[in-house]
Amino acid sequence: MSATALQEAEVSLTTRELEVLALVAAGLSAKEIAQRIAIAPRTVERHIDNARLKLHARNRTHLVTCAIVTGLLSTGLQAELLLAHRYTMLNDTIGQMSAGQLATSI
């Protein structure tokens, strides 16, 4: 499907499909998404597949591109989600460090 055809198509995704799509755009794996929103990884995969089919995307990268072209995702939102994900990963890493490790890494 061309970019023009995508922009003109009226694609509607469920709230959960949009949520999963935004997290995919932020670089999270299905397992990470599942943990974040408290659903099974297979359910995450199903939401990704449904969104991919609705947008006629060939793979996850194409799915995110199609979502940006159609206006379902904004690049600003994608950047915000990526920063939030990195912040979460940093907090998790710091939380796993002992006090001694933390003192020597600063």
PDB file of C-alpha atoms in Angstrom:
ATOM      1  CA  MET A   1       0.000   0.000   0.000  1.00  0.00           C
ATOM      2  CA  SER A   2       1.458   3.385  -0.999  1.00  0.00           C
ATOM      3  CA  ALA A   3       1.949   6.251   1.448  1.00  0.00           C
ATOM      4  CA  THR A   4      -0.833   8.213  -0.262  1.00  0.00           C
ATOM      5  CA  ALA A   5      -3.233   5.276  -0.070  1.00  0.00           C
ATOM      6  CA  LEU A   6      -2.345   4.793   3.606  1.00  0.00           C
ATOM      7  CA  GLN A   7      -3.015   8.438   4.383  1.00  0.00           C
ATOM      8  CA  GLU A   8      -6.404   8.263   2.690  1.00  0.00           C
ATOM      9  CA  ALA A   9      -7.412   4.932   4.230  1.00  0.00           C
ATOM     10  CA  GLU A  10      -9.521   5.077   7.350  1.00  0.00           C
ATOM     11  CA  VAL A  11      -7.818   2.632   9.660  1.00  0.00           C
ATOM     12  CA  SER A  12      -9.171   2.104  13.128  1.00  0.00           C
ATOM     13  CA  LEU A  13      -7.174   0.296  15.758  1.00  0.00           C
ATOM     14  CA  THR A  14      -8.439  -0.617  19.205  1.00  0.00           C
ATOM     15  CA  THR A  15      -7.110   1.265  22.197  1.00  0.00           C
ATOM     16  CA  ARG A  16      -5.043  -1.773  23.176  1.00  0.00           C
ATOM     17  CA  GLU A  17      -3.647  -2.171  19.642  1.00  0.00           C
ATOM     18  CA  LEU A  18      -2.594   1.497  19.699  1.00  0.00           C
ATOM     19  CA  GLU A  19      -1.012   1.073  23.127  1.00  0.00           C
ATOM     20  CA  VAL A  20       0.939  -1.984  21.981  1.00  0.00           C
ATOM     21  CA  LEU A  21       1.896  -0.254  18.727  1.00  0.00           C
ATOM     22  CA  ALA A  22       3.307   2.739  20.621  1.00  0.00           C
ATOM     23  CA  LEU A  23       5.383   0.420  22.803  1.00  0.00           C
ATOM     24  CA  VAL A  24       6.627  -1.462  19.717  1.00  0.00           C
ATOM     25  CA  ALA A  25       7.640   1.916  18.276  1.00  0.00           C
ATOM     26  CA  ALA A  26       9.547   2.589  21.494  1.00  0.00           C
ATOM     27  CA  GLY A  27      11.572  -0.569  20.882  1.00  0.00           C
ATOM     28  CA  LEU A  28      10.074  -2.927  23.446  1.00  0.00           C
ATOM     29  CA  SER A  29       9.858  -6.655  22.764  1.00  0.00           C
ATOM     30  CA  ALA A  30       6.587  -8.557  23.104  1.00  0.00           C
ATOM     31  CA  LYS A  31       7.755  -9.919  26.454  1.00  0.00           C
ATOM     32  CA  GLU A  32       8.628  -6.431  27.740  1.00  0.00           C
ATOM     33  CA  ILE A  33       5.301  -5.055  26.534  1.00  0.00           C
ATOM     34  CA  ALA A  34       3.459  -7.937  28.192  1.00  0.00           C
ATOM     35  CA  GLN A  35       5.172  -7.226  31.512  1.00  0.00           C
ATOM     36  CA  ARG A  36       4.525  -3.491  31.219  1.00  0.00           C
ATOM     37  CA  ILE A  37       0.769  -3.765  30.538  1.00  0.00           C
ATOM     38  CA  ALA A  38       0.117  -7.035  32.416  1.00  0.00           C
ATOM     39  CA  ILE A  39      -1.026  -9.305  29.577  1.00  0.00           C
ATOM     40  CA  ALA A  40       0.409 -12.487  28.084  1.00  0.00           C
ATOM     41  CA  PRO A  41       3.189 -12.175  25.470  1.00  0.00           C
ATOM     42  CA  ARG A  42       1.055 -14.146  23.021  1.00  0.00           C
ATOM     43  CA  THR A  43      -1.730 -11.600  23.441  1.00  0.00           C
ATOM     44  CA  VAL A  44       0.766  -8.844  22.642  1.00  0.00           C
ATOM     45  CA  GLU A  45       1.745 -10.748  19.486  1.00  0.00           C
ATOM     46  CA  ARG A  46      -1.920 -11.026  18.533  1.00  0.00           C
ATOM     47  CA  HIS A  47      -2.424  -7.250  18.928  1.00  0.00           C
ATOM     48  CA  ILE A  48       0.660  -6.630  16.781  1.00  0.00           C
ATOM     49  CA  ASP A  49      -0.604  -9.039  14.117  1.00  0.00           C
ATOM     50  CA  ASN A  50      -4.057  -7.415  14.109  1.00  0.00           C
ATOM     51  CA  ALA A  51      -2.563  -3.932  13.712  1.00  0.00           C
ATOM     52  CA  ARG A  52      -0.189  -5.190  11.013  1.00  0.00           C
ATOM     53  CA  LEU A  53      -3.068  -6.699   9.041  1.00  0.00           C
ATOM     54  CA  LYS A  54      -5.231  -3.582   9.375  1.00  0.00           C
ATOM     55  CA  LEU A  55      -2.393  -1.381   8.116  1.00  0.00           C
ATOM     56  CA  HIS A  56      -1.281  -3.875   5.438  1.00  0.00           C
ATOM     57  CA  ALA A  57       2.241  -3.865   6.888  1.00  0.00           C
ATOM     58  CA  ARG A  58       4.801  -6.543   6.048  1.00  0.00           C
ATOM     59  CA  ASN A  59       6.662  -6.539   9.383  1.00  0.00           C
ATOM     60  CA  ARG A  60       6.995  -4.569  12.636  1.00  0.00           C
ATOM     61  CA  THR A  61       9.234  -1.903  11.148  1.00  0.00           C
ATOM     62  CA  HIS A  62       6.803  -1.358   8.301  1.00  0.00           C
ATOM     63  CA  LEU A  63       3.949  -1.351  10.838  1.00  0.00           C
ATOM     64  CA  VAL A  64       5.498   1.551  12.762  1.00  0.00           C
ATOM     65  CA  THR A  65       6.202   3.409   9.517  1.00  0.00           C
ATOM     66  CA  CYS A  66       2.598   2.929   8.343  1.00  0.00           C
ATOM     67  CA  ALA A  67       1.305   4.103  11.722  1.00  0.00           C
ATOM     68  CA  ILE A  68       3.356   7.312  11.462  1.00  0.00           C
ATOM     69  CA  VAL A  69       2.273   7.921   7.842  1.00  0.00           C
ATOM     70  CA  THR A  70      -1.406   7.490   8.751  1.00  0.00           C
ATOM     71  CA  GLY A  71      -1.082   9.722  11.800  1.00  0.00           C
ATOM     72  CA  LEU A  72      -1.833   6.925  14.277  1.00  0.00           C
ATOM     73  CA  LEU A  73       1.583   7.556  15.834  1.00  0.00           C
ATOM     74  CA  SER A  74       3.397  10.848  15.945  1.00  0.00           C
ATOM     75  CA  THR A  75       7.162  10.987  15.963  1.00  0.00           C
ATOM     76  CA  GLY A  76       6.935  13.153  19.093  1.00  0.00           C
ATOM     77  CA  LEU A  77       4.991  10.438  20.891  1.00  0.00           C
ATOM     78  CA  GLN A  78       7.472   7.838  19.704  1.00  0.00           C
ATOM     79  CA  ALA A  79      10.379   9.891  21.084  1.00  0.00           C
ATOM     80  CA  GLU A  80       8.600  10.378  24.422  1.00  0.00           C
ATOM     81  CA  LEU A  81       7.950   6.644  24.723  1.00  0.00           C
ATOM     82  CA  LEU A  82      11.554   5.803  23.877  1.00  0.00           C
ATOM     83  CA  LEU A  83      12.811   8.185  26.555  1.00  0.00           C
ATOM     84  CA  ALA A  84      10.355   6.736  29.079  1.00  0.00           C
ATOM     85  CA  HIS A  85      11.525   3.212  28.224  1.00  0.00           C
ATOM     86  CA  ARG A  86      15.205   4.167  28.614  1.00  0.00           C
ATOM     87  CA  TYR A  87      14.449   5.886  31.934  1.00  0.00           C
ATOM     88  CA  THR A  88      12.695   2.722  33.152  1.00  0.00           C
ATOM     89  CA  MET A  89      15.625   0.555  32.053  1.00  0.00           C
ATOM     90  CA  LEU A  90      18.076   2.869  33.854  1.00  0.00           C
ATOM     91  CA  ASN A  91      15.999   2.767  37.051  1.00  0.00           C
ATOM     92  CA  ASP A  92      15.843  -1.049  36.839  1.00  0.00           C
ATOM     93  CA  THR A  93      19.624  -1.240  36.409  1.00  0.00           C
ATOM     94  CA  ILE A  94      20.259   1.095  39.344  1.00  0.00           C
ATOM     95  CA  GLY A  95      17.774  -0.865  41.456  1.00  0.00           C
ATOM     96  CA  GLN A  96      19.702  -4.079  40.802  1.00  0.00           C
ATOM     97  CA  MET A  97      23.077  -2.603  41.776  1.00  0.00           C
ATOM     98  CA  SER A  98      24.442  -2.929  45.293  1.00  0.00           C
ATOM     99  CA  ALA A  99      25.391   0.214  47.228  1.00  0.00           C
ATOM    100  CA  GLY A 100      29.098  -0.502  46.606  1.00  0.00           C
ATOM    101  CA  GLN A 101      28.609  -0.910  42.862  1.00  0.00           C
ATOM    102  CA  LEU A 102      26.551   2.250  42.729  1.00  0.00           C
ATOM    103  CA  ALA A 103      29.210   4.270  44.613  1.00  0.00           C
ATOM    104  CA  THR A 104      32.019   3.144  42.276  1.00  0.00           C
ATOM    105  CA  SER A 105      29.980   3.812  39.119  1.00  0.00           C
ATOM    106  CA  ILE A 106      29.254   7.455  39.989  1.00  0.00           C
TER     107      ILE A 106
END
